[in-house]
Coordinates of C-alpha atoms in Angstrom, one line a residue:
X947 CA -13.8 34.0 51.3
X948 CA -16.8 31.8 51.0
X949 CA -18.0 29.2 48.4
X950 CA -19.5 31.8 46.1
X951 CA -16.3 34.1 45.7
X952 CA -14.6 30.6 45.5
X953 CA -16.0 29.7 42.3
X954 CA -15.7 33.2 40.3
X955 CA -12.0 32.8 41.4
X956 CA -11.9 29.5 39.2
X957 CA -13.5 31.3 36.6
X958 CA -11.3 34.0 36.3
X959 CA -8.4 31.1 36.8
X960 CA -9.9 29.5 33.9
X961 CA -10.6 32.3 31.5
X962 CA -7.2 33.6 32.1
X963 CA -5.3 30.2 31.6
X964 CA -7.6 29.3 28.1
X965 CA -7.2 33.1 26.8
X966 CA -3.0 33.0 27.6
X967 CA -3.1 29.5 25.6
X968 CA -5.1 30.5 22.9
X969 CA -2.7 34.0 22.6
X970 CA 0.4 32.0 22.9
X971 CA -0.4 29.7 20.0
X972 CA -1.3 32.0 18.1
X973 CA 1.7 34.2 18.7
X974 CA 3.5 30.4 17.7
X975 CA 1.8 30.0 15.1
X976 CA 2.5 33.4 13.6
X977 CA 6.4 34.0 14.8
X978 CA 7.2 30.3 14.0
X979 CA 9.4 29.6 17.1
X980 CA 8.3 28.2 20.7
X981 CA 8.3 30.1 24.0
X982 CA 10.8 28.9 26.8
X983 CA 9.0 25.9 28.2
X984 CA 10.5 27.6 31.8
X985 CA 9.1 31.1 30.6
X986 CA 5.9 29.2 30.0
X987 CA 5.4 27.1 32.8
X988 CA 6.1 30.5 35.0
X989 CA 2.7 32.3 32.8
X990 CA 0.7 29.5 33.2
X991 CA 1.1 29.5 37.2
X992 CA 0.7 33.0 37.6
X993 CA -2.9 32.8 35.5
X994 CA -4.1 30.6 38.6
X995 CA -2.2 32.8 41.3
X996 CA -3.0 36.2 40.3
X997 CA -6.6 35.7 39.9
X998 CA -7.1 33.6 43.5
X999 CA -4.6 36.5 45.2
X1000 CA -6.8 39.0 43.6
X1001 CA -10.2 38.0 44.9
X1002 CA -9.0 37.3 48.3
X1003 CA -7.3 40.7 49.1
X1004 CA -10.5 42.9 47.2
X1005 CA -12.4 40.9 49.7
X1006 CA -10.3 41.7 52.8
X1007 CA -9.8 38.0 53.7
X1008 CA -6.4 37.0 55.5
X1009 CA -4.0 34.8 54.0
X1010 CA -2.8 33.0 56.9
X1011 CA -6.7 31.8 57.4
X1012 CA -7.3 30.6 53.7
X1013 CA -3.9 29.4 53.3
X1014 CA -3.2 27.1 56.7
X1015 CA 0.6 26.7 56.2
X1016 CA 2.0 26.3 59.6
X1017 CA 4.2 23.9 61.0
X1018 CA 4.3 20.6 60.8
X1019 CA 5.9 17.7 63.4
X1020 CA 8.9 16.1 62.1
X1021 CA 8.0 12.2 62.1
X1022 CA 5.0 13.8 59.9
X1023 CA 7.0 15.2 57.8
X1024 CA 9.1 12.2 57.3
X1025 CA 6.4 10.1 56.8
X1026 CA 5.2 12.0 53.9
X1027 CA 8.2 10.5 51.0
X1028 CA 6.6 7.2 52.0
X1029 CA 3.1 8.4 51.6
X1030 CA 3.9 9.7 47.8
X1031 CA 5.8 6.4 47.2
X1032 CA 2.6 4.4 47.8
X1033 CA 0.7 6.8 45.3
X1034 CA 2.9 6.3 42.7
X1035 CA 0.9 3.3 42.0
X1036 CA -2.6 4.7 41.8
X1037 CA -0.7 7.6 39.3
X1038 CA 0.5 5.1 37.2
X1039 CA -2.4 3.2 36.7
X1040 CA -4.8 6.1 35.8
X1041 CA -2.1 7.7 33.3
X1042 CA -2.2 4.4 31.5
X1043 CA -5.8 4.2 32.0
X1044 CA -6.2 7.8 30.5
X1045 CA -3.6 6.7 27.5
X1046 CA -5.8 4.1 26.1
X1047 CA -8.0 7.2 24.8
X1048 CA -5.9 10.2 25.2
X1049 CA -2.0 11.3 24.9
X1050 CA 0.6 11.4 27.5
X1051 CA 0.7 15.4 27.5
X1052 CA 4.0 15.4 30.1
X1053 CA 5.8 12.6 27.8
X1054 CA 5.1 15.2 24.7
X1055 CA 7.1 17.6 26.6
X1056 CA 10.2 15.6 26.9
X1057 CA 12.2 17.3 24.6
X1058 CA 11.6 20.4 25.5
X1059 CA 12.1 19.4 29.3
X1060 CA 15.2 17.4 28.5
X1061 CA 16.8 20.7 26.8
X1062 CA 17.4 22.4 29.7
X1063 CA 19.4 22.1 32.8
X1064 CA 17.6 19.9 35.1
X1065 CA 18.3 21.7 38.0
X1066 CA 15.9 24.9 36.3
X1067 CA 13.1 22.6 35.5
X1068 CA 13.3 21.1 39.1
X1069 CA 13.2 24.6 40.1
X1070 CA 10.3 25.4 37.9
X1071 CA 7.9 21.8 38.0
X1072 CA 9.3 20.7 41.2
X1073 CA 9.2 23.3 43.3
X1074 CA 7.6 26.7 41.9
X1075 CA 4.4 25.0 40.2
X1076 CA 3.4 22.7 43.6
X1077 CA 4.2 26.3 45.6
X1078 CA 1.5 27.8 43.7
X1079 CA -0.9 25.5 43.4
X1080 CA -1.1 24.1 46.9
X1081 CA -1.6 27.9 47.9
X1082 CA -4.6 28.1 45.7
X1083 CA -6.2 24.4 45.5
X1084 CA -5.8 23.0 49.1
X1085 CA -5.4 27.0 50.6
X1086 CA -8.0 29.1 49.3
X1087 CA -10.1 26.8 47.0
X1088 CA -10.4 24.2 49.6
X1089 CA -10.7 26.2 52.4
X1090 CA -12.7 29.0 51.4
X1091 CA -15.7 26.0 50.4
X1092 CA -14.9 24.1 53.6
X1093 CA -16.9 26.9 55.4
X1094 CA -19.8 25.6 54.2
X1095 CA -19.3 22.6 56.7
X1096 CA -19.2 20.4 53.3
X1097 CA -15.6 19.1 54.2
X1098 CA -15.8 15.6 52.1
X1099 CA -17.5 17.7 48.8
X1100 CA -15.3 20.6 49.3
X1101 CA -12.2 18.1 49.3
X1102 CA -13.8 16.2 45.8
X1103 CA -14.9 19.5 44.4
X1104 CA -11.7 21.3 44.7
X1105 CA -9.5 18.4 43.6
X1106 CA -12.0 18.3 40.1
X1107 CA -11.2 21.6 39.4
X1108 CA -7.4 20.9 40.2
X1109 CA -7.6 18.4 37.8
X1110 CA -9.4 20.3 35.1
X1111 CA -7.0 23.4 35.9
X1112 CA -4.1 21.3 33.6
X1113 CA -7.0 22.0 30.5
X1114 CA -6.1 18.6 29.0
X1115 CA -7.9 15.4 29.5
X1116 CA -4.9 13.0 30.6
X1117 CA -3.1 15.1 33.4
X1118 CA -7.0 16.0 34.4
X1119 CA -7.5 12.1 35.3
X1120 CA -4.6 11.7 38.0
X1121 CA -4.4 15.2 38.9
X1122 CA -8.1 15.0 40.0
X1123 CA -7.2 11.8 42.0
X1124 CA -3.9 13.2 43.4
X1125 CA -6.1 16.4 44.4
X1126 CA -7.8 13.8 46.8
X1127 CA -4.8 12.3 48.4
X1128 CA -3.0 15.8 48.8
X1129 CA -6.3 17.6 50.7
X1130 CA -6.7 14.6 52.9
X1131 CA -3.1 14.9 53.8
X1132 CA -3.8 18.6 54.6
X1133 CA -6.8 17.5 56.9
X1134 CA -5.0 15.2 58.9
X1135 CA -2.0 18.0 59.3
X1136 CA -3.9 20.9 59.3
X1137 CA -1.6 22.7 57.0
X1138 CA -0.8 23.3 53.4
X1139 CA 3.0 22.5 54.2
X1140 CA 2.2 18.9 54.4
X1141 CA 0.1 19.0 50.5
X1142 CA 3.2 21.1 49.6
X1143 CA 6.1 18.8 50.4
X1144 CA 4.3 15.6 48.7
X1145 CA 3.5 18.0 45.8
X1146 CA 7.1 19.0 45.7
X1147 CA 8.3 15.2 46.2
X1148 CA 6.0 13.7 43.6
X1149 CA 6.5 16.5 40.9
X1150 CA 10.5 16.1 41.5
X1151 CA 10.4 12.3 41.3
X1152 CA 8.7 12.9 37.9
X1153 CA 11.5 15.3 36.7
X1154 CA 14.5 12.9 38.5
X1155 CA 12.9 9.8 36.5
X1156 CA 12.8 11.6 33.0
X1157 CA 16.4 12.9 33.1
X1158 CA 17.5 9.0 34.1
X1159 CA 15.8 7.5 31.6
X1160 CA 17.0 10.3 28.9
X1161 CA 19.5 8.1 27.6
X1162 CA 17.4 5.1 27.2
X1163 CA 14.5 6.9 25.9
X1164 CA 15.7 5.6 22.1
X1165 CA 15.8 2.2 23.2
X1166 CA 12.3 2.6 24.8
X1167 CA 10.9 3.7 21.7
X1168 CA 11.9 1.0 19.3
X1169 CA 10.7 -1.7 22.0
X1170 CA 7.3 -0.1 21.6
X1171 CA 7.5 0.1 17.8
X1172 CA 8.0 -3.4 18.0
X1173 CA 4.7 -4.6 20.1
X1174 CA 1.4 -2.9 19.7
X1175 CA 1.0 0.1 22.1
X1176 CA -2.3 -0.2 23.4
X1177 CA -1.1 -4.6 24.5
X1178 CA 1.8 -2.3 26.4
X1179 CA -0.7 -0.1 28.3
X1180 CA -3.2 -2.6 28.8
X1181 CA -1.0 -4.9 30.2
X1182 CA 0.3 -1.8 32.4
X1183 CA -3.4 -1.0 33.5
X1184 CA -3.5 -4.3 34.7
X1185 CA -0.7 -4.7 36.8
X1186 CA -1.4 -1.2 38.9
X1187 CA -4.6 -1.6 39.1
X1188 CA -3.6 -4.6 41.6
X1189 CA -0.2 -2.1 42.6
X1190 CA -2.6 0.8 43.1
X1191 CA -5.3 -0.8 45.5
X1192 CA -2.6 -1.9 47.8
X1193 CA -0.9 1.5 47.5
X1194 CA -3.6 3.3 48.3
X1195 CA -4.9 1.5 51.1
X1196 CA -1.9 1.5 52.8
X1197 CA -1.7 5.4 52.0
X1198 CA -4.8 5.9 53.9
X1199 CA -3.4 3.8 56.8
X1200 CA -0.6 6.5 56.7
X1201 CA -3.0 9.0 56.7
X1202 CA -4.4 8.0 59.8
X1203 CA -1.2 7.8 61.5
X1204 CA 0.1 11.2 60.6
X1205 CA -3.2 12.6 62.2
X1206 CA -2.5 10.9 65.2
X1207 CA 1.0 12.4 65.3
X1208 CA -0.9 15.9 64.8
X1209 CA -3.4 15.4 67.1
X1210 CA -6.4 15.0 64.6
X1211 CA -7.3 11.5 64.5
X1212 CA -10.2 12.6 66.0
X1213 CA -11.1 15.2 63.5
X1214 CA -9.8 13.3 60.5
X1215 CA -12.2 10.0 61.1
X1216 CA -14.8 12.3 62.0
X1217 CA -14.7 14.0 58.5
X1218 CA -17.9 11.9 57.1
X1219 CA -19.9 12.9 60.1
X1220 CA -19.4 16.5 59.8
X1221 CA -22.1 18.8 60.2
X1222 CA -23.2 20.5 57.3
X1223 CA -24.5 24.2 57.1
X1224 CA -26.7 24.0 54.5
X1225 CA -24.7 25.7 51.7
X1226 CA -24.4 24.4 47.9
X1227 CA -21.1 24.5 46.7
X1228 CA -22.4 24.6 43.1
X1229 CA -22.8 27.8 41.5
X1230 CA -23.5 29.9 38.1
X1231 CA -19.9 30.8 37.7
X1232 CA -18.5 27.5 38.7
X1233 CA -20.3 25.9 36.2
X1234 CA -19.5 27.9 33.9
X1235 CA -15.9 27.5 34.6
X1236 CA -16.7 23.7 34.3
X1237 CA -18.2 24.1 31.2
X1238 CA -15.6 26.4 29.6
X1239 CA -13.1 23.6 30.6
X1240 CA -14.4 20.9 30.0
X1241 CA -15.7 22.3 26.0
X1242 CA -11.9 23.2 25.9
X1243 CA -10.7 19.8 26.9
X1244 CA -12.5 17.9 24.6
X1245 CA -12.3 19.7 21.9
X1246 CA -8.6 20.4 21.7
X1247 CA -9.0 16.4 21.7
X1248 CA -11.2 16.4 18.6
X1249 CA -8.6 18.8 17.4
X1250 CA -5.8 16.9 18.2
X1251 CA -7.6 13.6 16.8
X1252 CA -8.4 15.1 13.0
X1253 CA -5.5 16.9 12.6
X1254 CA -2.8 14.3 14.1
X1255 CA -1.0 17.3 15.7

């Protein structure tokens, strides 16, 4: 699949995750009562999977080609937990960043992740949700545009639209930046696994970290009733901004290290000298996918904003 079929695949991703949205809420709206947040989170996946597994087998591409997931060496792989530990930082710091303009749209979703057995939403955000979108951002997204020899835009490109994927303007901010980490982690590996596994860890360690602080959540709340919110975050911008340089620095130290171990140190520092082939990775549909999102995003803000939903 090349660049061009790449970006009507995020178009049909996009059109089919805004029109299941807009249908669900009005379905809400109308029936009074929620869907299952697991039921829900299962949809919204499959609105990115179907459309990418669609376009690949009408155009007679391979799987194991566009979606690299072979094996990876074990110090590798036990190297990765430490690599998402020393992103936790640069997460952080961005979501707090983000907060000062926008809600936290995960922390909204506490009660209805709280609800349920933890071991089905570790299931369903843990494991399922990085499954599916590793397979389409760093498998067939990424690799379908790095065939235009544009590895460093491809790797930017596809970890914008992984970011804009979420249709909300906080989870876009670090999901944009964690897009980065997680395809550089695939080109010093050479394989999806690797993105997987620290997709996996970090989403886990999110759902872990809201069940344990379930029973302090009340005390959490009246500590920030009693000092202005946005002192809170700033003061919380300010301290990982420091956490997340270090972090991240140290995670591209890692990086380099696990290419060695894969024998692609060579490949991986070459990246920025990498011959291009002369293709744009822009196109008509992909900006209209951009656009679509991005009118969605900010306006569900604006929504948001004047109706104090």
């Amino acid at each position: 699949m090349d660049y061009k079929k790449a970006g009507r695949a995020f178009l049909y991703m996009i059109l089919a995750t805004i029109c299941f949205t807009m249908l669900y809420t009005v379905w809400m709206i109308g029936t009074m009562t929620a869907m299952p947040i697991i039921l829900n989170n299962f949809i919204s996946e499959m609105m990115i999977f179907i459309p990418a597994l669609a376009i690949v087998f009408f155009h007679g591409d391979k799987i194991s080609v566009l979606v690299p997931f072979k094996k990876i060496r074990i110090p590798s792989a036990l190297l990765i937990p430490l690599y998402v530990i020393l992103l936790f930082p640069l997460v952080v710091f961005i979501n707090s960043l983000s907060m000062l303009f926008v809600d936290n749209t995960v922390v909204e979703m506490a009660d209805q992740i709280l609800a349920l057995p933890f071991w089905q939403m570790l299931l369903s955000i843990g494991i399922f949700g990085p499954f599916v979108e590793e397979f389409v951002f760093r498998g067939v997204l990424l690799q379908s545009y790095q065939r235009s020899g544009r590895i460093i835009g491809s790797i930017v490109l596809t970890s914008i639209l992984f970011g804009m994927m979420h249709l909300n303007i906080n989870q876009f901010a670090y999901g944009a930046a964690m897009g980065i980490m997680f395809a550089l982690l695939v080109e010093a590996t050479g394989s999806v696994l690797s993105s997987f596994i620290a997709h996996a860890l970090f989403n886990s360690a999110e759902v872990v970290l809201m069940y344990m602080e379930k029973d302090v959540l009340g005390q959490a709340q009246n500590y920030m009733e009693e000092m202005e919110f946005k002192n809170i975050i700033l003061i919380s911008v300010g301290v990982y901004f420091v956490l997340a340089v270090i972090g991240t620095a140290l995670a591209l130290c890692l990086l380099v290290k696990i290419a060695n171990l894969e024998k692609r140190q060579e490949f991986f520092l070459g990246i920025p000298k990498c011959k291009k082939q002369g293709y744009k990775l822009v196109t008509v549909p992909l900006i209209v996918a951009i656009v679509i999102s991005l009118t969605y995003m900010i306006g569900m803000e604006v929504i948001f904003k004047i109706t104090g939903v």
